[in-house]
Tab-separated table of C-alpha atoms in Angstrom:
chain	number	residue	atom	x	y	z
A	1	MET	CA	25.612	-60.498	23.443
A	2	GLY	CA	26.047	-57.247	25.263
A	3	ASP	CA	28.049	-55.840	22.358
A	4	ASN	CA	25.386	-56.914	19.871
A	5	GLY	CA	22.719	-55.251	21.965
A	6	GLU	CA	24.719	-51.999	22.084
A	7	VAL	CA	25.227	-52.100	18.303
A	8	GLN	CA	21.520	-52.682	17.749
A	9	ARG	CA	20.694	-49.807	20.097
A	10	LEU	CA	23.080	-47.483	18.206
A	11	GLU	CA	21.688	-48.602	14.851
A	12	ALA	CA	18.170	-47.921	16.082
A	13	LEU	CA	19.282	-44.504	17.387
A	14	LEU	CA	20.940	-43.675	14.038
A	15	ALA	CA	17.831	-44.790	12.165
A	16	ALA	CA	15.703	-42.576	14.382
A	17	ARG	CA	18.069	-39.615	13.880
A	18	SER	CA	18.077	-40.279	10.118
A	19	ALA	CA	14.278	-40.282	10.096
A	20	GLU	CA	14.289	-37.002	12.063
A	21	LEU	CA	16.759	-35.501	9.580
A	22	ASP	CA	14.590	-36.628	6.680
A	23	ALA	CA	11.567	-35.041	8.361
A	24	LEU	CA	13.516	-31.808	8.975
A	25	ARG	CA	14.695	-31.849	5.351
A	26	ARG	CA	11.124	-32.205	4.136
A	27	GLN	CA	10.020	-29.370	6.452
A	28	LEU	CA	12.868	-27.226	5.149
A	29	GLU	CA	11.841	-27.897	1.557
A	30	GLU	CA	8.227	-27.106	2.398
A	31	SER	CA	9.311	-23.895	4.189
A	32	ARG	CA	11.481	-22.910	1.219
A	33	ALA	CA	8.565	-23.483	-1.145
A	34	GLU	CA	6.307	-21.449	1.165
A	35	VAL	CA	8.848	-18.611	1.324
A	36	GLU	CA	9.160	-18.639	-2.454
A	37	GLY	CA	5.372	-18.518	-2.671
A	38	HIS	CA	5.308	-15.539	-0.279
A	39	GLU	CA	8.050	-13.834	-2.316
A	40	GLY	CA	5.923	-14.279	-5.428
A	41	LEU	CA	2.892	-12.821	-3.670
A	42	LEU	CA	5.009	-9.955	-2.337
A	43	LYS	CA	6.314	-9.243	-5.828
A	44	LEU	CA	2.749	-9.223	-7.196
A	45	ALA	CA	1.647	-6.927	-4.354
A	46	MET	CA	4.537	-4.533	-5.060
A	47	GLU	CA	3.631	-4.469	-8.752
A	48	ASP	CA	0.011	-3.710	-7.795
A	49	MET	CA	1.186	-0.914	-5.489
A	50	ARG	CA	3.357	0.502	-8.266
A	51	ARG	CA	0.396	0.489	-10.667
A	52	LEU	CA	-1.824	2.124	-8.045
A	53	TYR	CA	0.843	4.790	-7.413
A	54	ASP	CA	1.129	5.485	-11.156
A	55	ASP	CA	-2.676	5.696	-11.375
A	56	LEU	CA	-2.700	8.086	-8.407
A	57	LEU	CA	-0.108	10.346	-10.050
A	58	SER	CA	-2.104	10.265	-13.278
A	59	SER	CA	-5.328	11.092	-11.412
A	60	GLN	CA	-3.629	13.940	-9.552
A	61	SER	CA	-2.306	15.314	-12.839
A	62	ARG	CA	-5.810	15.142	-14.357
A	63	LEU	CA	-7.310	16.887	-11.312
A	64	MET	CA	-4.712	19.653	-11.542
A	65	GLN	CA	-5.461	20.122	-15.239
A	66	ALA	CA	-9.215	20.109	-14.573
A	67	ASP	CA	-8.774	22.777	-11.897
A	68	LYS	CA	-6.723	24.904	-14.300
A	69	LEU	CA	-9.381	24.727	-16.985
A	70	ALA	CA	-12.172	25.361	-14.472
A	71	THR	CA	-10.341	28.472	-13.256
A	72	VAL	CA	-9.854	29.703	-16.819
A	73	GLY	CA	-13.591	29.096	-17.328
A	74	VAL	CA	-14.389	31.297	-14.322
A	75	LEU	CA	-12.141	34.009	-15.777
A	76	ALA	CA	-13.309	33.558	-19.381
A	77	ALA	CA	-15.487	36.710	-19.573
A	78	GLY	CA	-12.670	38.880	-18.240
A	79	ILE	CA	-10.123	37.302	-20.567
A	80	VAL	CA	-12.367	37.920	-23.571
A	81	HIS	CA	-12.742	41.558	-22.465
A	82	GLU	CA	-8.960	41.935	-22.039
A	83	ILE	CA	-8.400	40.647	-25.568
A	84	ASN	CA	-11.339	42.480	-27.138
A	85	ASN	CA	-10.321	45.944	-25.905
A	86	PRO	CA	-6.924	46.153	-27.660
A	87	LEU	CA	-8.366	44.335	-30.698
A	88	MET	CA	-11.118	46.958	-31.128
A	89	PHE	CA	-8.510	49.661	-30.512
A	90	ALA	CA	-6.274	48.266	-33.269
A	91	GLN	CA	-9.206	47.919	-35.679
A	92	GLY	CA	-10.306	51.488	-35.006
A	93	ASN	CA	-6.783	52.749	-35.620
A	94	LEU	CA	-6.600	50.937	-38.942
A	95	VAL	CA	-9.730	52.826	-40.028
A	96	LEU	CA	-8.034	56.094	-39.021
A	97	LEU	CA	-4.905	55.013	-40.849
A	98	ARG	CA	-6.748	55.011	-44.169
A	99	SER	CA	-7.512	58.724	-43.758
A	100	ALA	CA	-3.998	59.504	-42.502
A	101	ILE	CA	-2.053	57.997	-45.406
A	102	GLY	CA	-1.128	61.483	-46.626
A	103	ASN	CA	0.346	62.410	-43.230
A	104	PRO	CA	3.425	60.198	-42.548
A	105	GLY	CA	3.863	61.398	-38.962
A	106	GLU	CA	0.274	60.691	-37.975
A	107	ALA	CA	0.302	57.354	-39.825
A	108	ALA	CA	3.450	56.273	-37.948
A	109	LYS	CA	1.822	57.089	-34.591
A	110	ILE	CA	-1.330	55.144	-35.479
A	111	LEU	CA	0.767	52.142	-36.552
A	112	ALA	CA	2.711	52.285	-33.270
A	113	ASP	CA	-0.579	52.301	-31.320
A	114	CYS	CA	-1.815	49.308	-33.342
A	115	GLU	CA	1.433	47.472	-32.692
A	116	GLU	CA	1.113	48.115	-28.942
A	117	GLY	CA	-2.474	46.809	-28.874
A	118	LEU	CA	-1.609	43.669	-30.846
A	119	GLU	CA	1.405	43.027	-28.598
A	120	ARG	CA	-0.908	43.219	-25.596
A	121	ILE	CA	-3.168	40.577	-27.176
A	122	ARG	CA	-0.155	38.366	-27.950
A	123	THR	CA	1.055	38.619	-24.345
A	124	ILE	CA	-2.355	37.750	-22.871
A	125	VAL	CA	-2.791	34.765	-25.195
A	126	SER	CA	0.752	33.584	-24.414
A	127	ASP	CA	0.103	33.829	-20.657
A	128	ILE	CA	-3.119	31.810	-20.996
A	129	ARG	CA	-1.437	29.122	-23.121
A	130	THR	CA	1.441	28.842	-20.655
A	131	PHE	CA	-0.962	28.493	-17.746
A	132	SER	CA	-3.444	26.118	-19.396
A	133	ARG	CA	-1.176	23.482	-20.916
A	134	ALA	CA	-0.353	20.340	-18.960
A	135	SER	CA	2.828	20.516	-16.923
A	136	ALA	CA	5.696	18.168	-17.836
A	137	ALA	CA	6.329	15.740	-14.980
A	138	GLY	CA	9.371	16.617	-12.912
A	139	ARG	CA	10.238	19.696	-14.979
A	140	ARG	CA	11.991	22.206	-12.728
A	141	ALA	CA	14.122	25.199	-13.641
A	142	PRO	CA	15.298	28.380	-11.871
A	143	GLU	CA	12.487	30.912	-12.283
A	144	ASP	CA	11.870	34.555	-11.363
A	145	LEU	CA	8.854	34.595	-8.999
A	146	GLY	CA	8.112	38.212	-9.929
A	147	ARG	CA	7.869	37.266	-13.615
A	148	ILE	CA	5.525	34.357	-12.808
A	149	LEU	CA	3.330	36.603	-10.662
A	150	GLU	CA	3.155	39.303	-13.350
A	151	GLY	CA	1.990	36.725	-15.900
A	152	VAL	CA	-0.758	35.552	-13.550
A	153	LEU	CA	-1.784	39.124	-12.722
A	154	ARG	CA	-2.266	39.802	-16.439
A	155	ILE	CA	-4.597	36.788	-16.713
A	156	VAL	CA	-6.726	37.851	-13.719
A	157	SER	CA	-6.436	41.587	-14.364
A	158	PHE	CA	-10.013	42.254	-15.465
A	159	ARG	CA	-11.593	40.063	-12.768
A	160	VAL	CA	-9.421	41.381	-9.934
A	161	SER	CA	-9.155	45.064	-10.911
A	162	LYS	CA	-12.967	45.389	-10.689
A	163	LYS	CA	-12.829	44.439	-7.002
A	164	ALA	CA	-9.491	45.674	-5.720
A	165	GLU	CA	-6.421	47.769	-6.223
A	166	ILE	CA	-3.350	45.563	-6.760
A	167	VAL	CA	-0.367	46.592	-4.653
A	168	ARG	CA	2.949	45.041	-5.719
A	169	GLU	CA	5.811	44.800	-3.248
A	170	PHE	CA	8.353	42.678	-5.101
A	171	GLY	CA	11.609	42.393	-3.190
A	172	ALA	CA	14.881	41.039	-4.561
A	173	VAL	CA	14.555	37.229	-4.646
A	174	PRO	CA	17.030	34.901	-6.388
A	175	PRO	CA	15.616	32.523	-9.026
A	176	VAL	CA	13.699	29.659	-7.424
A	177	PRO	CA	13.964	26.088	-8.781
A	178	CYS	CA	10.337	25.272	-9.625
A	179	ASP	CA	7.731	24.309	-12.182
A	180	ALA	CA	6.525	27.733	-13.351
A	181	GLN	CA	3.185	26.389	-14.633
A	182	GLN	CA	2.364	24.736	-11.327
A	183	LEU	CA	3.269	27.818	-9.270
A	184	SER	CA	1.186	29.931	-11.669
A	185	GLN	CA	-1.764	27.711	-10.771
A	186	VAL	CA	-1.137	28.299	-7.061
A	187	PHE	CA	-0.867	32.077	-7.409
A	188	LEU	CA	-3.901	32.297	-9.701
A	189	ASN	CA	-6.066	30.316	-7.258
A	190	LEU	CA	-5.042	32.586	-4.389
A	191	LEU	CA	-5.647	35.784	-6.378
A	192	VAL	CA	-9.082	34.657	-7.600
A	193	ASN	CA	-10.032	33.670	-4.041
A	194	ALA	CA	-8.816	37.045	-2.763
A	195	ALA	CA	-10.977	38.914	-5.289
A	196	GLN	CA	-14.009	36.770	-4.451
A	197	ALA	CA	-13.517	37.430	-0.728
A	198	ILE	CA	-13.868	41.211	-1.128
A	199	PRO	CA	-17.564	42.198	-0.896
A	200	GLY	CA	-17.178	45.706	-2.322
A	201	GLN	CA	-13.950	47.471	-3.157
A	202	GLY	CA	-10.676	46.629	-1.452
A	203	GLU	CA	-6.986	45.975	-1.842
A	204	ILE	CA	-4.955	42.899	-2.783
A	205	ARG	CA	-1.301	42.970	-1.849
A	206	VAL	CA	1.249	40.733	-3.591
A	207	ALA	CA	4.720	40.659	-2.049
A	208	THR	CA	7.944	38.685	-2.476
A	209	ALA	CA	10.974	38.582	-0.211
A	210	VAL	CA	13.708	36.347	1.178
A	211	ARG	CA	12.915	35.102	4.666
A	212	ASP	CA	15.122	32.783	6.737
A	213	GLY	CA	16.941	31.610	3.624
A	214	ARG	CA	13.735	30.841	1.727
A	215	ALA	CA	11.724	32.658	-0.927
A	216	ALA	CA	8.495	34.077	0.494
A	217	VAL	CA	5.363	34.995	-1.475
A	218	GLU	CA	2.527	36.741	0.367
A	219	ILE	CA	-0.923	37.314	-1.126
A	220	SER	CA	-3.319	39.211	1.126
A	221	ASP	CA	-6.707	40.834	0.747
A	222	THR	CA	-8.890	43.234	2.724
A	223	GLY	CA	-11.974	41.040	2.420
A	224	SER	CA	-14.354	39.743	5.049
A	225	GLY	CA	-11.959	37.117	6.408
A	226	ILE	CA	-12.291	33.346	6.852
A	227	PRO	CA	-14.418	32.018	9.744
A	228	PRO	CA	-12.424	29.718	12.090
A	229	GLU	CA	-14.571	26.660	11.303
A	230	VAL	CA	-13.952	27.195	7.571
A	231	LYS	CA	-10.252	27.994	7.983
A	232	GLU	CA	-9.657	24.526	9.461
A	233	ARG	CA	-10.935	22.883	6.272
A	234	ILE	CA	-9.852	25.148	3.409
A	235	PHE	CA	-7.120	22.750	2.207
A	236	GLU	CA	-9.447	19.725	2.124
A	237	PRO	CA	-10.230	18.395	-1.380
A	238	PHE	CA	-13.683	19.420	-2.692
A	239	PHE	CA	-14.421	21.614	0.346
A	240	THR	CA	-15.886	24.925	-0.806
A	241	THR	CA	-18.265	27.608	0.385
A	242	LYS	CA	-18.713	28.978	-3.164
A	243	ASP	CA	-21.412	28.355	-5.731
A	244	ALA	CA	-20.693	25.603	-8.263
A	245	ALA	CA	-20.105	28.224	-10.972
A	246	GLU	CA	-17.335	29.860	-8.936
A	247	GLY	CA	-15.161	26.912	-7.993
A	248	THR	CA	-14.577	23.162	-7.790
A	249	GLY	CA	-13.362	22.983	-4.192
A	250	LEU	CA	-10.013	21.712	-5.494
A	251	GLY	CA	-8.066	24.966	-5.870
A	252	LEU	CA	-6.560	25.294	-2.398
A	253	SER	CA	-6.084	21.543	-1.962
A	254	ILE	CA	-4.145	21.303	-5.226
A	255	SER	CA	-2.224	24.479	-4.364
A	256	ALA	CA	-1.132	22.985	-1.036
A	257	ASP	CA	-0.018	19.791	-2.800
A	258	ILE	CA	1.997	21.745	-5.373
A	259	VAL	CA	3.753	23.794	-2.689
A	260	LYS	CA	4.518	20.617	-0.708
A	261	GLN	CA	5.937	18.919	-3.830
A	262	HIS	CA	8.262	21.913	-4.184
A	263	GLY	CA	9.543	21.368	-0.641
A	264	GLY	CA	7.702	24.437	0.616
A	265	THR	CA	4.950	25.383	3.032
A	266	ILE	CA	1.713	27.339	2.747
A	267	ALA	CA	0.032	29.001	5.712
A	268	VAL	CA	-2.964	31.279	6.197
A	269	GLU	CA	-3.865	33.831	8.816
A	270	SER	CA	-7.198	35.596	8.786
A	271	ARG	CA	-9.355	38.058	10.653
A	272	PRO	CA	-12.152	40.362	9.517
A	273	GLY	CA	-10.607	42.817	7.076
A	274	LEU	CA	-7.414	40.851	6.368
A	275	THR	CA	-6.585	37.386	5.030
A	276	LYS	CA	-2.985	36.559	4.181
A	277	PHE	CA	-1.562	33.438	2.535
A	278	THR	CA	2.194	32.965	2.946
A	279	ILE	CA	4.145	30.550	0.749
A	280	LEU	CA	7.741	29.686	1.592
A	281	LEU	CA	9.885	27.924	-1.019
A	282	PRO	CA	13.463	26.641	-0.844
A	283	LEU	CA	15.952	28.672	-2.857
A	284	VAL	CA	18.120	25.600	-3.557
């Protein structure tokens, strides 16, 4: 009887353990289903984040393009003047050429002058097209910073030369891996701001050098300076102290983003009579 009782007790214990195992198995299945459900939700969330990131990149690209076009709009009158001058010069020379047909030497000189004027127009138009077109994503190549700066200076020449003397101090800098169109946008924004900051006549200094193993670009002006409360906010999107016709409030924000994407830094120091922006870019 005692043996039967022990057997019954063991059978009951095994049945209880079996029931517990079945319950644990069901819980495990439920947990697995829950984990799979969470994995599905996580996958959907990651896809949403990827779409949002792509939308953000697209929006940033559109903002950069809008800022480019807005800047070209601000410079439009000066650009038209820069193109019109050599065009009128070439047209006037062609009129003179008609009366100089009998004098080969004079005709050759007039034709050379016409060719120079038309080449100047071609260069200006080429610089504007290079600056204005949308930048190809991820396109980087070794570029000469001096060449990029000269192209930008030609675009802003009329606007800037009315306000300031341009002083170039281009040191020897190896080619920098960069997107030339994007850096052109940075330099153009800084040069336009420098010209706008000068109340009368002044000086804008553009310098390049190698500093601590990095390429350095400095753009400074002898304007009125940036008040401390404004200086703290100049890189904020849409922050501006200018009239709507003079800027979107995006220029410096986009410039800072471009420099950061290139692995560089942008800093500003200012006091009455001197504001200097310093950009440092990796050479490799």
